[in-house]
């Protein structure tokens, strides 16, 4: 898949999402449907956005026992999404089960990626709350290698870690990176952030951008700026 910008459509309703996307005129951006929108609207929002021609990253971050995740992924395999995810912290057994559940009878499946450490988690929280006394980059790389060993297609990580993930897991192993902010932007709750241009330099395959686009005065202009900086 070619590098691209994914817009995080973190909206409370389908109406709000469709009205937002109507502002993109002829553009059909790659969009991310997260928990808020999916829990509000259910699978129908996936079908609606697909029917409008968008590629879809379904960001539900599954994390449960292997059997439960496998069965949930089987349900999600019936939706025509391009990318789905889970938490690498669920262990290799859970990731392997997820892959099995996601694979359709004809052998096709959406791409499956694993969240390493959330881009809102910093070194201090990693050590004091998650009780992981290792440098963040080392943890992200270990989780990425585990995801690769389980047969997954890539990881969600910070742009700051994308280069090292490619070095360890191969150039074809996808790095999907949230935590993207314009140079003058507010980081909000994100801790491990980079600009779209820096994400490109660091080798991210996809940047996931929410509030810098959804809350911009002119979302189309903000999206085009991301595309220009990231794909330059
Ligand atoms: O608004 P913002 O650009 O921070 O949005 C980032 C999006 O990426 C959110 O929808 C968030 O749920 C998601 N995400 C993340 N960190 C991860 C995985 C997903 O921020 N590790």
mmCIF file with all atom_site columns, N, CA and C in Angstrom, residues 61-102:
data_model
loop_
_atom_site.group_PDB
_atom_site.id
_atom_site.type_symbol
_atom_site.label_atom_id
_atom_site.label_alt_id
_atom_site.label_comp_id
_atom_site.label_asym_id
_atom_site.label_entity_id
_atom_site.label_seq_id
_atom_site.pdbx_PDB_ins_code
_atom_site.Cartn_x
_atom_site.Cartn_y
_atom_site.Cartn_z
_atom_site.occupancy
_atom_site.B_iso_or_equiv
_atom_site.pdbx_formal_charge
_atom_site.auth_seq_id
_atom_site.auth_comp_id
_atom_site.auth_asym_id
_atom_site.auth_atom_id
_atom_site.pdbx_PDB_model_num
ATOM 1   N N  . UNK A 1 61  ? -8.953  -1.541  18.425 1.00 0.00 ? 61  UNK A N  1
ATOM 2   C CA . UNK A 1 61  ? -7.925  -1.939  19.410 1.00 0.00 ? 61  UNK A CA 1
ATOM 3   C C  . UNK A 1 61  ? -8.370  -3.102  20.299 1.00 0.00 ? 61  UNK A C  1
ATOM 4   N N  . UNK A 1 62  ? -8.631  -4.240  19.674 1.00 0.00 ? 62  UNK A N  1
ATOM 5   C CA . UNK A 1 62  ? -9.102  -5.381  20.454 1.00 0.00 ? 62  UNK A CA 1
ATOM 6   C C  . UNK A 1 62  ? -8.019  -5.884  21.424 1.00 0.00 ? 62  UNK A C  1
ATOM 7   N N  . UNK A 1 63  ? -8.459  -6.332  22.585 1.00 0.00 ? 63  UNK A N  1
ATOM 8   C CA . UNK A 1 63  ? -7.543  -6.842  23.606 1.00 0.00 ? 63  UNK A CA 1
ATOM 9   C C  . UNK A 1 63  ? -8.368  -7.700  24.563 1.00 0.00 ? 63  UNK A C  1
ATOM 10  N N  . UNK A 1 64  ? -8.287  -9.020  24.386 1.00 0.00 ? 64  UNK A N  1
ATOM 11  C CA . UNK A 1 64  ? -9.073  -9.924  25.234 1.00 0.00 ? 64  UNK A CA 1
ATOM 12  C C  . UNK A 1 64  ? -8.426  -11.302 25.126 1.00 0.00 ? 64  UNK A C  1
ATOM 13  N N  . UNK A 1 65  ? -9.057  -12.328 25.639 1.00 0.00 ? 65  UNK A N  1
ATOM 14  C CA . UNK A 1 65  ? -8.466  -13.665 25.520 1.00 0.00 ? 65  UNK A CA 1
ATOM 15  C C  . UNK A 1 65  ? -8.527  -14.099 24.048 1.00 0.00 ? 65  UNK A C  1
ATOM 16  N N  . UNK A 1 66  ? -7.604  -14.981 23.635 1.00 0.00 ? 66  UNK A N  1
ATOM 17  C CA . UNK A 1 66  ? -7.509  -15.329 22.206 1.00 0.00 ? 66  UNK A CA 1
ATOM 18  C C  . UNK A 1 66  ? -8.834  -15.758 21.580 1.00 0.00 ? 66  UNK A C  1
ATOM 19  N N  . UNK A 1 67  ? -9.593  -16.592 22.251 1.00 0.00 ? 67  UNK A N  1
ATOM 20  C CA . UNK A 1 67  ? -10.828 -17.095 21.655 1.00 0.00 ? 67  UNK A CA 1
ATOM 21  C C  . UNK A 1 67  ? -11.830 -15.971 21.385 1.00 0.00 ? 67  UNK A C  1
ATOM 22  N N  . UNK A 1 68  ? -11.941 -15.048 22.329 1.00 0.00 ? 68  UNK A N  1
ATOM 23  C CA . UNK A 1 68  ? -12.884 -13.932 22.177 1.00 0.00 ? 68  UNK A CA 1
ATOM 24  C C  . UNK A 1 68  ? -12.458 -13.022 21.021 1.00 0.00 ? 68  UNK A C  1
ATOM 25  N N  . UNK A 1 69  ? -11.150 -12.759 20.951 1.00 0.00 ? 69  UNK A N  1
ATOM 26  C CA . UNK A 1 69  ? -10.655 -11.885 19.880 1.00 0.00 ? 69  UNK A CA 1
ATOM 27  C C  . UNK A 1 69  ? -10.819 -12.559 18.522 1.00 0.00 ? 69  UNK A C  1
ATOM 28  N N  . UNK A 1 70  ? -10.554 -13.850 18.480 1.00 0.00 ? 70  UNK A N  1
ATOM 29  C CA . UNK A 1 70  ? -10.717 -14.585 17.218 1.00 0.00 ? 70  UNK A CA 1
ATOM 30  C C  . UNK A 1 70  ? -12.159 -14.471 16.707 1.00 0.00 ? 70  UNK A C  1
ATOM 31  N N  . UNK A 1 71  ? -13.109 -14.655 17.616 1.00 0.00 ? 71  UNK A N  1
ATOM 32  C CA . UNK A 1 71  ? -14.513 -14.617 17.193 1.00 0.00 ? 71  UNK A CA 1
ATOM 33  C C  . UNK A 1 71  ? -14.957 -13.202 16.818 1.00 0.00 ? 71  UNK A C  1
ATOM 34  N N  . UNK A 1 72  ? -14.442 -12.226 17.544 1.00 0.00 ? 72  UNK A N  1
ATOM 35  C CA . UNK A 1 72  ? -14.770 -10.825 17.205 1.00 0.00 ? 72  UNK A CA 1
ATOM 36  C C  . UNK A 1 72  ? -14.182 -10.469 15.839 1.00 0.00 ? 72  UNK A C  1
ATOM 37  N N  . UNK A 1 73  ? -12.961 -10.927 15.582 1.00 0.00 ? 73  UNK A N  1
ATOM 38  C CA . UNK A 1 73  ? -12.322 -10.637 14.285 1.00 0.00 ? 73  UNK A CA 1
ATOM 39  C C  . UNK A 1 73  ? -13.085 -11.328 13.149 1.00 0.00 ? 73  UNK A C  1
ATOM 40  N N  . UNK A 1 74  ? -13.642 -12.496 13.440 1.00 0.00 ? 74  UNK A N  1
ATOM 41  C CA . UNK A 1 74  ? -14.429 -13.185 12.401 1.00 0.00 ? 74  UNK A CA 1
ATOM 42  C C  . UNK A 1 74  ? -15.613 -12.311 11.993 1.00 0.00 ? 74  UNK A C  1
ATOM 43  N N  . UNK A 1 75  ? -16.251 -11.681 12.969 1.00 0.00 ? 75  UNK A N  1
ATOM 44  C CA . UNK A 1 75  ? -17.366 -10.774 12.659 1.00 0.00 ? 75  UNK A CA 1
ATOM 45  C C  . UNK A 1 75  ? -16.854 -9.583  11.833 1.00 0.00 ? 75  UNK A C  1
ATOM 46  N N  . UNK A 1 76  ? -15.721 -9.014  12.264 1.00 0.00 ? 76  UNK A N  1
ATOM 47  C CA . UNK A 1 76  ? -15.184 -7.840  11.557 1.00 0.00 ? 76  UNK A CA 1
ATOM 48  C C  . UNK A 1 76  ? -14.735 -8.182  10.133 1.00 0.00 ? 76  UNK A C  1
ATOM 49  N N  . UNK A 1 77  ? -14.385 -9.446  9.906  1.00 0.00 ? 77  UNK A N  1
ATOM 50  C CA . UNK A 1 77  ? -13.944 -9.840  8.562  1.00 0.00 ? 77  UNK A CA 1
ATOM 51  C C  . UNK A 1 77  ? -15.077 -9.701  7.543  1.00 0.00 ? 77  UNK A C  1
ATOM 52  N N  . UNK A 1 78  ? -16.298 -9.657  8.045  1.00 0.00 ? 78  UNK A N  1
ATOM 53  C CA . UNK A 1 78  ? -17.460 -9.502  7.158  1.00 0.00 ? 78  UNK A CA 1
ATOM 54  C C  . UNK A 1 78  ? -17.645 -8.064  6.701  1.00 0.00 ? 78  UNK A C  1
ATOM 55  N N  . UNK A 1 79  ? -16.933 -7.144  7.351  1.00 0.00 ? 79  UNK A N  1
ATOM 56  C CA . UNK A 1 79  ? -16.996 -5.734  6.941  1.00 0.00 ? 79  UNK A CA 1
ATOM 57  C C  . UNK A 1 79  ? -15.852 -5.487  5.961  1.00 0.00 ? 79  UNK A C  1
ATOM 58  N N  . UNK A 1 80  ? -16.117 -4.698  4.968  1.00 0.00 ? 80  UNK A N  1
ATOM 59  C CA . UNK A 1 80  ? -15.118 -4.517  3.922  1.00 0.00 ? 80  UNK A CA 1
ATOM 60  C C  . UNK A 1 80  ? -14.130 -3.400  4.300  1.00 0.00 ? 80  UNK A C  1
ATOM 61  N N  . UNK A 1 81  ? -13.391 -3.611  5.419  1.00 0.00 ? 81  UNK A N  1
ATOM 62  C CA . UNK A 1 81  ? -12.425 -2.576  5.815  1.00 0.00 ? 81  UNK A CA 1
ATOM 63  C C  . UNK A 1 81  ? -11.045 -2.934  5.269  1.00 0.00 ? 81  UNK A C  1
ATOM 64  N N  . UNK A 1 82  ? -10.175 -1.940  5.254  1.00 0.00 ? 82  UNK A N  1
ATOM 65  C CA . UNK A 1 82  ? -8.825  -2.151  4.711  1.00 0.00 ? 82  UNK A CA 1
ATOM 66  C C  . UNK A 1 82  ? -7.822  -2.508  5.790  1.00 0.00 ? 82  UNK A C  1
ATOM 67  N N  . UNK A 1 83  ? -8.061  -2.000  6.994  1.00 0.00 ? 83  UNK A N  1
ATOM 68  C CA . UNK A 1 83  ? -7.082  -2.129  8.072  1.00 0.00 ? 83  UNK A CA 1
ATOM 69  C C  . UNK A 1 83  ? -7.830  -2.269  9.397  1.00 0.00 ? 83  UNK A C  1
ATOM 70  N N  . UNK A 1 84  ? -7.426  -3.230  10.246 1.00 0.00 ? 84  UNK A N  1
ATOM 71  C CA . UNK A 1 84  ? -7.984  -3.335  11.609 1.00 0.00 ? 84  UNK A CA 1
ATOM 72  C C  . UNK A 1 84  ? -6.827  -3.512  12.587 1.00 0.00 ? 84  UNK A C  1
ATOM 73  N N  . UNK A 1 85  ? -7.118  -3.342  13.881 1.00 0.00 ? 85  UNK A N  1
ATOM 74  C CA . UNK A 1 85  ? -6.017  -3.437  14.838 1.00 0.00 ? 85  UNK A CA 1
ATOM 75  C C  . UNK A 1 85  ? -6.413  -4.078  16.158 1.00 0.00 ? 85  UNK A C  1
ATOM 76  N N  . UNK A 1 86  ? -5.382  -4.346  16.948 1.00 0.00 ? 86  UNK A N  1
ATOM 77  C CA . UNK A 1 86  ? -5.528  -4.914  18.289 1.00 0.00 ? 86  UNK A CA 1
ATOM 78  C C  . UNK A 1 86  ? -4.340  -4.447  19.105 1.00 0.00 ? 86  UNK A C  1
ATOM 79  N N  . UNK A 1 87  ? -4.338  -4.780  20.388 1.00 0.00 ? 87  UNK A N  1
ATOM 80  C CA . UNK A 1 87  ? -3.203  -4.412  21.238 1.00 0.00 ? 87  UNK A CA 1
ATOM 81  C C  . UNK A 1 87  ? -2.189  -5.556  21.260 1.00 0.00 ? 87  UNK A C  1
ATOM 82  N N  . UNK A 1 88  ? -0.927  -5.233  20.929 1.00 0.00 ? 88  UNK A N  1
ATOM 83  C CA . UNK A 1 88  ? 0.129   -6.248  20.984 1.00 0.00 ? 88  UNK A CA 1
ATOM 84  C C  . UNK A 1 88  ? 0.269   -6.813  22.402 1.00 0.00 ? 88  UNK A C  1
ATOM 85  N N  . UNK A 1 89  ? -0.131  -6.038  23.404 1.00 0.00 ? 89  UNK A N  1
ATOM 86  C CA . UNK A 1 89  ? -0.033  -6.491  24.799 1.00 0.00 ? 89  UNK A CA 1
ATOM 87  C C  . UNK A 1 89  ? -0.897  -7.724  25.058 1.00 0.00 ? 89  UNK A C  1
ATOM 88  N N  . UNK A 1 90  ? -1.802  -8.041  24.141 1.00 0.00 ? 90  UNK A N  1
ATOM 89  C CA . UNK A 1 90  ? -2.637  -9.234  24.299 1.00 0.00 ? 90  UNK A CA 1
ATOM 90  C C  . UNK A 1 90  ? -1.877  -10.537 24.093 1.00 0.00 ? 90  UNK A C  1
ATOM 91  N N  . UNK A 1 91  ? -0.611  -10.443 23.722 1.00 0.00 ? 91  UNK A N  1
ATOM 92  C CA . UNK A 1 91  ? 0.309   -11.588 23.508 1.00 0.00 ? 91  UNK A CA 1
ATOM 93  C C  . UNK A 1 91  ? 0.204   -12.201 22.109 1.00 0.00 ? 91  UNK A C  1
ATOM 94  N N  . UNK A 1 92  ? 1.250   -12.956 21.791 1.00 0.00 ? 92  UNK A N  1
ATOM 95  C CA . UNK A 1 92  ? 1.329   -13.575 20.464 1.00 0.00 ? 92  UNK A CA 1
ATOM 96  C C  . UNK A 1 92  ? 0.157   -14.541 20.226 1.00 0.00 ? 92  UNK A C  1
ATOM 97  N N  . UNK A 1 93  ? -0.230  -15.272 21.264 1.00 0.00 ? 93  UNK A N  1
ATOM 98  C CA . UNK A 1 93  ? -1.349  -16.225 21.102 1.00 0.00 ? 93  UNK A CA 1
ATOM 99  C C  . UNK A 1 93  ? -2.614  -15.485 20.672 1.00 0.00 ? 93  UNK A C  1
ATOM 100 N N  . UNK A 1 94  ? -2.830  -14.307 21.267 1.00 0.00 ? 94  UNK A N  1
ATOM 101 C CA . UNK A 1 94  ? -4.018  -13.529 20.901 1.00 0.00 ? 94  UNK A CA 1
ATOM 102 C C  . UNK A 1 94  ? -3.898  -13.004 19.474 1.00 0.00 ? 94  UNK A C  1
ATOM 103 N N  . UNK A 1 95  ? -2.708  -12.562 19.092 1.00 0.00 ? 95  UNK A N  1
ATOM 104 C CA . UNK A 1 95  ? -2.530  -12.017 17.734 1.00 0.00 ? 95  UNK A CA 1
ATOM 105 C C  . UNK A 1 95  ? -2.715  -13.120 16.683 1.00 0.00 ? 95  UNK A C  1
ATOM 106 N N  . UNK A 1 96  ? -2.187  -14.307 16.973 1.00 0.00 ? 96  UNK A N  1
ATOM 107 C CA . UNK A 1 96  ? -2.343  -15.421 16.014 1.00 0.00 ? 96  UNK A CA 1
ATOM 108 C C  . UNK A 1 96  ? -3.814  -15.807 15.885 1.00 0.00 ? 96  UNK A C  1
ATOM 109 N N  . UNK A 1 97  ? -4.516  -15.820 17.013 1.00 0.00 ? 97  UNK A N  1
ATOM 110 C CA . UNK A 1 97  ? -5.944  -16.160 16.973 1.00 0.00 ? 97  UNK A CA 1
ATOM 111 C C  . UNK A 1 97  ? -6.715  -15.104 16.179 1.00 0.00 ? 97  UNK A C  1
ATOM 112 N N  . UNK A 1 98  ? -6.309  -13.844 16.362 1.00 0.00 ? 98  UNK A N  1
ATOM 113 C CA . UNK A 1 98  ? -6.978  -12.743 15.648 1.00 0.00 ? 98  UNK A CA 1
ATOM 114 C C  . UNK A 1 98  ? -6.832  -12.916 14.142 1.00 0.00 ? 98  UNK A C  1
ATOM 115 N N  . UNK A 1 99  ? -5.632  -13.267 13.734 1.00 0.00 ? 99  UNK A N  1
ATOM 116 C CA . UNK A 1 99  ? -5.353  -13.442 12.308 1.00 0.00 ? 99  UNK A CA 1
ATOM 117 C C  . UNK A 1 99  ? -6.208  -14.574 11.730 1.00 0.00 ? 99  UNK A C  1
ATOM 118 N N  . UNK A 1 100 ? -6.327  -15.616 12.510 1.00 0.00 ? 100 UNK A N  1
ATOM 119 C CA . UNK A 1 100 ? -7.139  -16.759 12.072 1.00 0.00 ? 100 UNK A CA 1
ATOM 120 C C  . UNK A 1 100 ? -8.602  -16.331 11.911 1.00 0.00 ? 100 UNK A C  1
ATOM 121 N N  . UNK A 1 101 ? -9.091  -15.597 12.905 1.00 0.00 ? 101 UNK A N  1
ATOM 122 C CA . UNK A 1 101 ? -10.492 -15.163 12.853 1.00 0.00 ? 101 UNK A CA 1
ATOM 123 C C  . UNK A 1 101 ? -10.759 -14.207 11.707 1.00 0.00 ? 101 UNK A C  1
ATOM 124 N N  . UNK A 1 102 ? -9.778  -13.378 11.411 1.00 0.00 ? 102 UNK A N  1
ATOM 125 C CA . UNK A 1 102 ? -9.951  -12.332 10.402 1.00 0.00 ? 102 UNK A CA 1
ATOM 126 C C  . UNK A 1 102 ? -9.897  -12.870 8.975  1.00 0.00 ? 102 UNK A C  1
#
